[in-house]
CSV table of C-alpha atoms in Angstrom, one decimal:
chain,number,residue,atom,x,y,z
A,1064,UNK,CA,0.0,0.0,0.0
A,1065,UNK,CA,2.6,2.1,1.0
A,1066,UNK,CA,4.5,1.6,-2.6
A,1067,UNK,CA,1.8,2.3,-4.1
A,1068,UNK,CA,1.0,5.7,-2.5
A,1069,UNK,CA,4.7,6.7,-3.1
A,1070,UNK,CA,4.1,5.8,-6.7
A,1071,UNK,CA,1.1,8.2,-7.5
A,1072,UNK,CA,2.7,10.6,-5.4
A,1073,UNK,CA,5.7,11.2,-7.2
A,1074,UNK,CA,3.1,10.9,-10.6
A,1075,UNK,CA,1.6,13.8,-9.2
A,1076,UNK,CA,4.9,15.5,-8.4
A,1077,UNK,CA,5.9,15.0,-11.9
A,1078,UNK,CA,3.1,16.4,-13.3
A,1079,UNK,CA,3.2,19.4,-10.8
A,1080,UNK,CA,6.5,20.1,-12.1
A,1081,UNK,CA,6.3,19.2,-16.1
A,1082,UNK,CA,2.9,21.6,-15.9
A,1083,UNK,CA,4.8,24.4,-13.8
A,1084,UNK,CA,7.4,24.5,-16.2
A,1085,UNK,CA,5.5,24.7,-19.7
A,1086,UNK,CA,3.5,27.1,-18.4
A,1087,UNK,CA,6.0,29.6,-16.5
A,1088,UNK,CA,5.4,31.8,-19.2
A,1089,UNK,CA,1.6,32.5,-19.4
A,1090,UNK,CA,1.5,34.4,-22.6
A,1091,UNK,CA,3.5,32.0,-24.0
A,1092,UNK,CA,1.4,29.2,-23.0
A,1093,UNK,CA,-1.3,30.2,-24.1
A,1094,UNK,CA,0.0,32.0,-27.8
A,1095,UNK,CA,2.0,28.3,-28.0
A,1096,UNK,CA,-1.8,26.1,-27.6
A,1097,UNK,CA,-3.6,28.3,-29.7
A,1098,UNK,CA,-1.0,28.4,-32.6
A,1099,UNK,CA,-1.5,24.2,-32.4
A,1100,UNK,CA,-5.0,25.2,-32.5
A,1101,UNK,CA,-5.6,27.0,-35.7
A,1102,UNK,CA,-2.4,25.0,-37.5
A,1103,UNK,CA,-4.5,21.5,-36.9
A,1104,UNK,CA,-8.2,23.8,-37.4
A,1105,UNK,CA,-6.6,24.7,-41.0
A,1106,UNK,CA,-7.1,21.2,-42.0
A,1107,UNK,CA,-11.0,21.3,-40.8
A,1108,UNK,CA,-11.3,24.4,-42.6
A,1109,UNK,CA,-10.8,22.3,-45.9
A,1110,UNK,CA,-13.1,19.6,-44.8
A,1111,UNK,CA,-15.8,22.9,-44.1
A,1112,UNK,CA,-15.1,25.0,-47.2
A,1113,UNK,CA,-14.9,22.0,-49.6
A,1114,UNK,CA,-18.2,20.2,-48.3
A,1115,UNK,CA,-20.0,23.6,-48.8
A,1116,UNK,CA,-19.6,22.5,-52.5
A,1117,UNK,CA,-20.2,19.0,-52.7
A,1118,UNK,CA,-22.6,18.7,-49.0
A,1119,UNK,CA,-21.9,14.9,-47.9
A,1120,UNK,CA,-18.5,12.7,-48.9
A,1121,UNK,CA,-20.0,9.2,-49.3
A,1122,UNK,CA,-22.6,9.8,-47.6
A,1123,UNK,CA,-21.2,11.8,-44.6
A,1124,UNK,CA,-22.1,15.4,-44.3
A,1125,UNK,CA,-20.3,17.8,-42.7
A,1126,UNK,CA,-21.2,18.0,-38.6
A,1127,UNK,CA,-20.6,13.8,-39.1
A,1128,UNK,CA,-17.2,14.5,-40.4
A,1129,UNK,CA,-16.2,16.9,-37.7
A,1130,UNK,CA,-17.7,14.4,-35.3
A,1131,UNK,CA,-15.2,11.7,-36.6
A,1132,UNK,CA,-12.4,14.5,-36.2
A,1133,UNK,CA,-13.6,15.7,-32.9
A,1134,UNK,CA,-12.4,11.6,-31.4
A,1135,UNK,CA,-9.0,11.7,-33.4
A,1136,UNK,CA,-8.5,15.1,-31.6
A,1137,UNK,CA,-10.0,14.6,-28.0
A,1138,UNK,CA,-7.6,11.0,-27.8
A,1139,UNK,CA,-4.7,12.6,-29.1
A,1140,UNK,CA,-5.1,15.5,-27.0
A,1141,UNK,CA,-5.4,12.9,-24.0
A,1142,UNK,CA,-2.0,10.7,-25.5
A,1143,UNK,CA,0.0,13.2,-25.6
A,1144,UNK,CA,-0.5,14.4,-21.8
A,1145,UNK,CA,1.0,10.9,-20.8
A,1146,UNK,CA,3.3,9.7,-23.8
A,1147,UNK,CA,5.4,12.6,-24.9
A,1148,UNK,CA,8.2,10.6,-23.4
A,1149,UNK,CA,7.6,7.8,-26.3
A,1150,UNK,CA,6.6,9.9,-28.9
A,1151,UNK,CA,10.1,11.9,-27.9
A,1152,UNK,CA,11.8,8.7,-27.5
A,1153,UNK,CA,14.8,9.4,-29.7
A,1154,UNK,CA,15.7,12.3,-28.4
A,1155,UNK,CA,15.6,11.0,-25.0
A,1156,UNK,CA,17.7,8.0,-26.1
A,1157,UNK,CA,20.1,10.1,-27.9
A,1158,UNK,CA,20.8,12.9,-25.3
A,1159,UNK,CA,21.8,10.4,-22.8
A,1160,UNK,CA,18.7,11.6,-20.7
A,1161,UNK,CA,17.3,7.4,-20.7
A,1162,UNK,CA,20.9,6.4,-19.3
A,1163,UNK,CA,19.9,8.2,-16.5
A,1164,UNK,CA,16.8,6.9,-15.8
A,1165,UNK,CA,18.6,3.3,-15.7
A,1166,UNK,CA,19.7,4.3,-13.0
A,1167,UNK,CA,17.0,5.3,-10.8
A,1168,UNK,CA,14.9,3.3,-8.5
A,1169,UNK,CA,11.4,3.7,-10.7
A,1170,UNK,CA,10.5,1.7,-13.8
A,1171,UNK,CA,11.6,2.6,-16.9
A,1172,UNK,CA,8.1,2.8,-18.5
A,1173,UNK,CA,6.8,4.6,-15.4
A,1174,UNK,CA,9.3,7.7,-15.7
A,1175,UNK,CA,9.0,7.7,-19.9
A,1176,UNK,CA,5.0,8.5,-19.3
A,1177,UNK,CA,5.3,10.9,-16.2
A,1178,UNK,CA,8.8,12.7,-17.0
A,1179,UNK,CA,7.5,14.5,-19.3
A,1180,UNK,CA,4.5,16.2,-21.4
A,1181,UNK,CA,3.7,18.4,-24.2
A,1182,UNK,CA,0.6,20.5,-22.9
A,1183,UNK,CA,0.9,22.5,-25.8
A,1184,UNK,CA,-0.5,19.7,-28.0
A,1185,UNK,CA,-2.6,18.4,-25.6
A,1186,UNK,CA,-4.5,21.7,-25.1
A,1187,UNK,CA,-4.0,22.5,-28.8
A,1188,UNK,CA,-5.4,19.3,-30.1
A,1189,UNK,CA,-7.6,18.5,-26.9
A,1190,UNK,CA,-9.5,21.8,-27.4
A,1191,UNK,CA,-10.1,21.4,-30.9
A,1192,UNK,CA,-11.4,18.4,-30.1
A,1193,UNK,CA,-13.7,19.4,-27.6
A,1194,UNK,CA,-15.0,22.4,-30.0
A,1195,UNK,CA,-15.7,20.1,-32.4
A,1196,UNK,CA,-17.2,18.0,-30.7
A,1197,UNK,CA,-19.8,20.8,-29.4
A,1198,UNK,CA,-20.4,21.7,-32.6
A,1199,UNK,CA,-21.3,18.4,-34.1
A,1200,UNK,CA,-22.6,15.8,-31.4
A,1201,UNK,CA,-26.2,17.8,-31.1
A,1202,UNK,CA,-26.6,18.1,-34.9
A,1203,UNK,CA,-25.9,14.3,-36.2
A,1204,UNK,CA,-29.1,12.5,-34.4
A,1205,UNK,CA,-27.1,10.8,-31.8
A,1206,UNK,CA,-29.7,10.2,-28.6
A,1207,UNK,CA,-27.2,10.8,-25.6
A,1208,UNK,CA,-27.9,8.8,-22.9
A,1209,UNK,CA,-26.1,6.4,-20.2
A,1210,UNK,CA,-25.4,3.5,-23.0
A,1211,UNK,CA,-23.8,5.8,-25.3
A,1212,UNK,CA,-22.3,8.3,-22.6
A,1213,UNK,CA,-20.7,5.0,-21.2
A,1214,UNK,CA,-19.8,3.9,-25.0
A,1215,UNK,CA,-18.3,7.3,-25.8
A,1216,UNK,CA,-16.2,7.1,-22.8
A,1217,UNK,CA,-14.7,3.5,-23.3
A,1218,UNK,CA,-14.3,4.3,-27.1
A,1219,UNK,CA,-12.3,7.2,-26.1
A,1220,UNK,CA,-10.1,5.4,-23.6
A,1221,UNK,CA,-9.9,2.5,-26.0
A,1222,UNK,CA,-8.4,5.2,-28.9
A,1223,UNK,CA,-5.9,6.6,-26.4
A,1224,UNK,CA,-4.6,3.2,-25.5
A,1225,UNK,CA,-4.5,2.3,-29.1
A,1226,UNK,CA,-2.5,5.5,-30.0
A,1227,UNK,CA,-0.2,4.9,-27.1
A,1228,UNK,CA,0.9,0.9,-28.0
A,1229,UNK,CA,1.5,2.6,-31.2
A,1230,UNK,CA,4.1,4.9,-29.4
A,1231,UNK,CA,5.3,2.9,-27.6
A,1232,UNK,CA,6.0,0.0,-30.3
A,1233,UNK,CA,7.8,2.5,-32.4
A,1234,UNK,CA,9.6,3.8,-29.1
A,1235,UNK,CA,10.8,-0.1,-28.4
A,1236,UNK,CA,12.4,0.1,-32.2
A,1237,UNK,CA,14.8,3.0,-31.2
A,1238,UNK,CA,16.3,0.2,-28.9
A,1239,UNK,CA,17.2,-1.5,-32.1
A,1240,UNK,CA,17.6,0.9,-34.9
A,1241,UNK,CA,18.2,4.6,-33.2
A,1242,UNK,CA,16.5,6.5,-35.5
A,1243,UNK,CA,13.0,5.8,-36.6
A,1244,UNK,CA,11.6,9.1,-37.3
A,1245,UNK,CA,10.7,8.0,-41.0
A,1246,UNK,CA,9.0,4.8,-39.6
A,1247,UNK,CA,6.8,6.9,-37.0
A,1248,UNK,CA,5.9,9.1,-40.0
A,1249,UNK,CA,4.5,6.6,-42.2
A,1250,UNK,CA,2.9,4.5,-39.6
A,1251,UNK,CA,1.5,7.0,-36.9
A,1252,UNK,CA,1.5,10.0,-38.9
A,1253,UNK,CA,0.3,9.1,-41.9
A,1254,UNK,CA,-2.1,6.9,-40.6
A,1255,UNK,CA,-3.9,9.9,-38.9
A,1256,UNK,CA,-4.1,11.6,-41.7
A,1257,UNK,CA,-6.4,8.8,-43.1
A,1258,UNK,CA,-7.9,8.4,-40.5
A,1259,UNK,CA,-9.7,12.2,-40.8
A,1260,UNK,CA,-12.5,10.7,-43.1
A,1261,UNK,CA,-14.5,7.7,-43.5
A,1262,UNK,CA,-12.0,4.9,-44.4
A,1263,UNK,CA,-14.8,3.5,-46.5
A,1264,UNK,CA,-13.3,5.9,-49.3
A,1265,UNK,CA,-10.5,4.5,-49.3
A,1266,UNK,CA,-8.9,1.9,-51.5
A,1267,UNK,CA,-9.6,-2.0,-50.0
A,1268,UNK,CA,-5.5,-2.1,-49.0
A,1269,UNK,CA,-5.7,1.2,-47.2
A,1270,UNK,CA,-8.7,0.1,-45.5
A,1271,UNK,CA,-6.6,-3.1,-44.4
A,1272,UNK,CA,-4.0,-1.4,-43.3
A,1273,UNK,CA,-6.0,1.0,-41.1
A,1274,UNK,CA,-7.7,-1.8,-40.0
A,1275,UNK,CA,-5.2,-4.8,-39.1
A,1276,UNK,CA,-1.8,-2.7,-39.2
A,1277,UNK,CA,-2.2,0.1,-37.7
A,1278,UNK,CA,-5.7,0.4,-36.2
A,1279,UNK,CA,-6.8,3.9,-37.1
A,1280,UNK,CA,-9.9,2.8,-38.1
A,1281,UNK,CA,-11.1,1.8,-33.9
A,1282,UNK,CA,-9.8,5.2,-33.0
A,1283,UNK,CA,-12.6,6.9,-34.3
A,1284,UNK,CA,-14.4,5.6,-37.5
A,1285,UNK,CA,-15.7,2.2,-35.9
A,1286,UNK,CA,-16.9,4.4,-32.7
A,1287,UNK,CA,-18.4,7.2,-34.7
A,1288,UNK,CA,-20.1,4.3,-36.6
A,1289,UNK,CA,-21.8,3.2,-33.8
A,1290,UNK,CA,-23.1,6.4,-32.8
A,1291,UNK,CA,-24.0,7.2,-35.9
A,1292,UNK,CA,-25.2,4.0,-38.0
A,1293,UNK,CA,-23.8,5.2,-41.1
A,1294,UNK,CA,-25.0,3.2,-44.2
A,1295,UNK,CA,-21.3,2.1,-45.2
A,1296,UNK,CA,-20.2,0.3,-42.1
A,1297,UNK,CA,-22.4,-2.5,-44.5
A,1298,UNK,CA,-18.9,-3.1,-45.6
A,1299,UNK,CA,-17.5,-4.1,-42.5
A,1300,UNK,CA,-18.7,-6.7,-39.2
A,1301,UNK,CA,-20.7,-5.3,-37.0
A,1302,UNK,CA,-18.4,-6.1,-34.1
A,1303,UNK,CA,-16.0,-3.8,-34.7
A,1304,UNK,CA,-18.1,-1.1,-33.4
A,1305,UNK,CA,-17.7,-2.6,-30.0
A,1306,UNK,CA,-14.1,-3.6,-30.2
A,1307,UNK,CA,-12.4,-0.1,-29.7
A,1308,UNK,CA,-12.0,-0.9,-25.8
A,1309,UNK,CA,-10.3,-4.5,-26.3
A,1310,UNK,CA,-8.1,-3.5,-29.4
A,1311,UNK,CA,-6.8,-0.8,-27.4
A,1312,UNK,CA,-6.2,-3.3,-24.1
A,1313,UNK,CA,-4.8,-6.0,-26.3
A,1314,UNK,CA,-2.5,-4.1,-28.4
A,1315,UNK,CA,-1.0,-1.8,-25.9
A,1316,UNK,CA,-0.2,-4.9,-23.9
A,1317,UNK,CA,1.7,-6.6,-27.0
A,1318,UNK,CA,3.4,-3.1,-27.4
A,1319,UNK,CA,4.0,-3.6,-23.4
A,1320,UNK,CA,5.2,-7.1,-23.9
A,1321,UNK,CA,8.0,-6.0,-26.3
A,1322,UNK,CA,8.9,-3.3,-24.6
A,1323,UNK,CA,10.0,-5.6,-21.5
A,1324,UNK,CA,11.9,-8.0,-24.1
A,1325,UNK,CA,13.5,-5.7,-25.9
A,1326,UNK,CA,14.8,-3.2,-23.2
A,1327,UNK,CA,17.6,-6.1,-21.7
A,1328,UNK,CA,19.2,-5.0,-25.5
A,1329,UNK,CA,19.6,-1.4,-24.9
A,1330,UNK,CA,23.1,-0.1,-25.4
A,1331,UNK,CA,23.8,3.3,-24.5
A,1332,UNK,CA,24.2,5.5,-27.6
A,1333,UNK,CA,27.4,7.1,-25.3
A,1334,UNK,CA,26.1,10.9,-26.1
């Protein structure tokens, strides 16, 4: 019991500190968020302006669409409070900073998650999120009550936990390669990129890979599809609408699993 209250309390004095340090400058702070804000909104400015021409994309209008952005926005915005340290993985590997966390008495994993966190992009990308979200979840017929509340909830846990296995999959390949800045790009970044509209557009090996590669598609489309019973998840099981929660249980703890085999290979990059 004891271990464990000295655990969350140094989590809490981690985040105490990481939180007082981005934000000793105030008007910096906040200039930093909302310039995250509007670079990421530029993208739904697109999506607005080019679906004031054409009104749906395969049958998807435009408060449905900024409902499938507004999940991809709220679980990043929630991932990146509590895995900067994998995202940033490289760096830490490469300035010698992981060295010294070898050294001391926590777990490895542990101080990766709490060392460290970019509240710019989680306030940038978490308050997009939630604007969008205001915007669109009263205008696209979704009857909000304890089932889907409770749903919404899990499906948004389930998307961060998904996200973060990512991280920290490509985080356990630094161990190995060092550099893996062009990998993260084409599997994480990319990924989200796609996974802004209905992957139903998409070409069937797309669709595949967002599906059983890198699992974009339970982040958000598979959730927003059971919210919003949109006439192209036809294509797809049923299940998958509920499987956002397991998906993101299962594959972070593969990503956990090889993280614990792989770190007894680490060699120091002597920076």
């Amino acid at each position: 019991m004891n271990t464990k209250k000295n655990t969350l309390s140094l989590a809490w004095v981690y985040t105490k500190m990481i939180f007082h340090s981005w934000f000793q400058y105030r008007v910096n702070a906040v200039l930093a968020s909302l310039a995250v804000f509007c670079r990421e909104a530029t993208g739904i400015l697109v999506i607005y302006f080019t679906l004031l021409k054409f009104d749906v994309l395969n049958g998807w209008n435009m408060y449905e669409l900024l409902f499938l952005y507004s999940l991809l926005f709220v679980t990043y915005g929630i991932l990146i409070i509590f895995f900067t340290g994998l995202r940033d993985f490289w760096k830490i590997v490469r300035n010698g900073t992981f060295d010294r966390f070898i050294l001391r008495p926590r777990g490895l994993l542990f101080q990766l998650i709490f060392a460290n966190a970019d509240w710019f992009a989680a306030v940038g990308h978490g308050g997009l999120g939630i604007t969008l979200f205001i915007i669109s979840a009263g205008r696209v017929g979704i009857v909000w009550n304890f089932q889907t509340i409770a749903y919404y909830i899990a499906a948004i846990i389930g998307g961060v936990l998904i996200q973060g296995a990512i991280f920290l999959f490509l985080a356990t390949l630094n161990i190995y390669l060092l550099e893996t800045g062009s990998i993260k790009e084409l599997f994480y970044y990319n990924g989200r990129k796609f996974a802004g509209y209905p992957i139903s557009i998409y070409h069937k090996g797309i669709q595949f890979f967002m599906i059983y590669i890198v699992p974009f598609a339970f982040v958000n489309y598979f959730p927003a599809q059971f919210l919003l019973r949109k006439e192209d998840m036809m294509y797809y099981p049923d299940i998958y609408m509920y499987l956002t929660p397991v998906v993101g249980v299962v594959l972070y703890l593969l990503a956990y699993l090889f993280w614990r085999y792989s770190i007894r290979y680490y060699k120091s990059s002597g920076n």
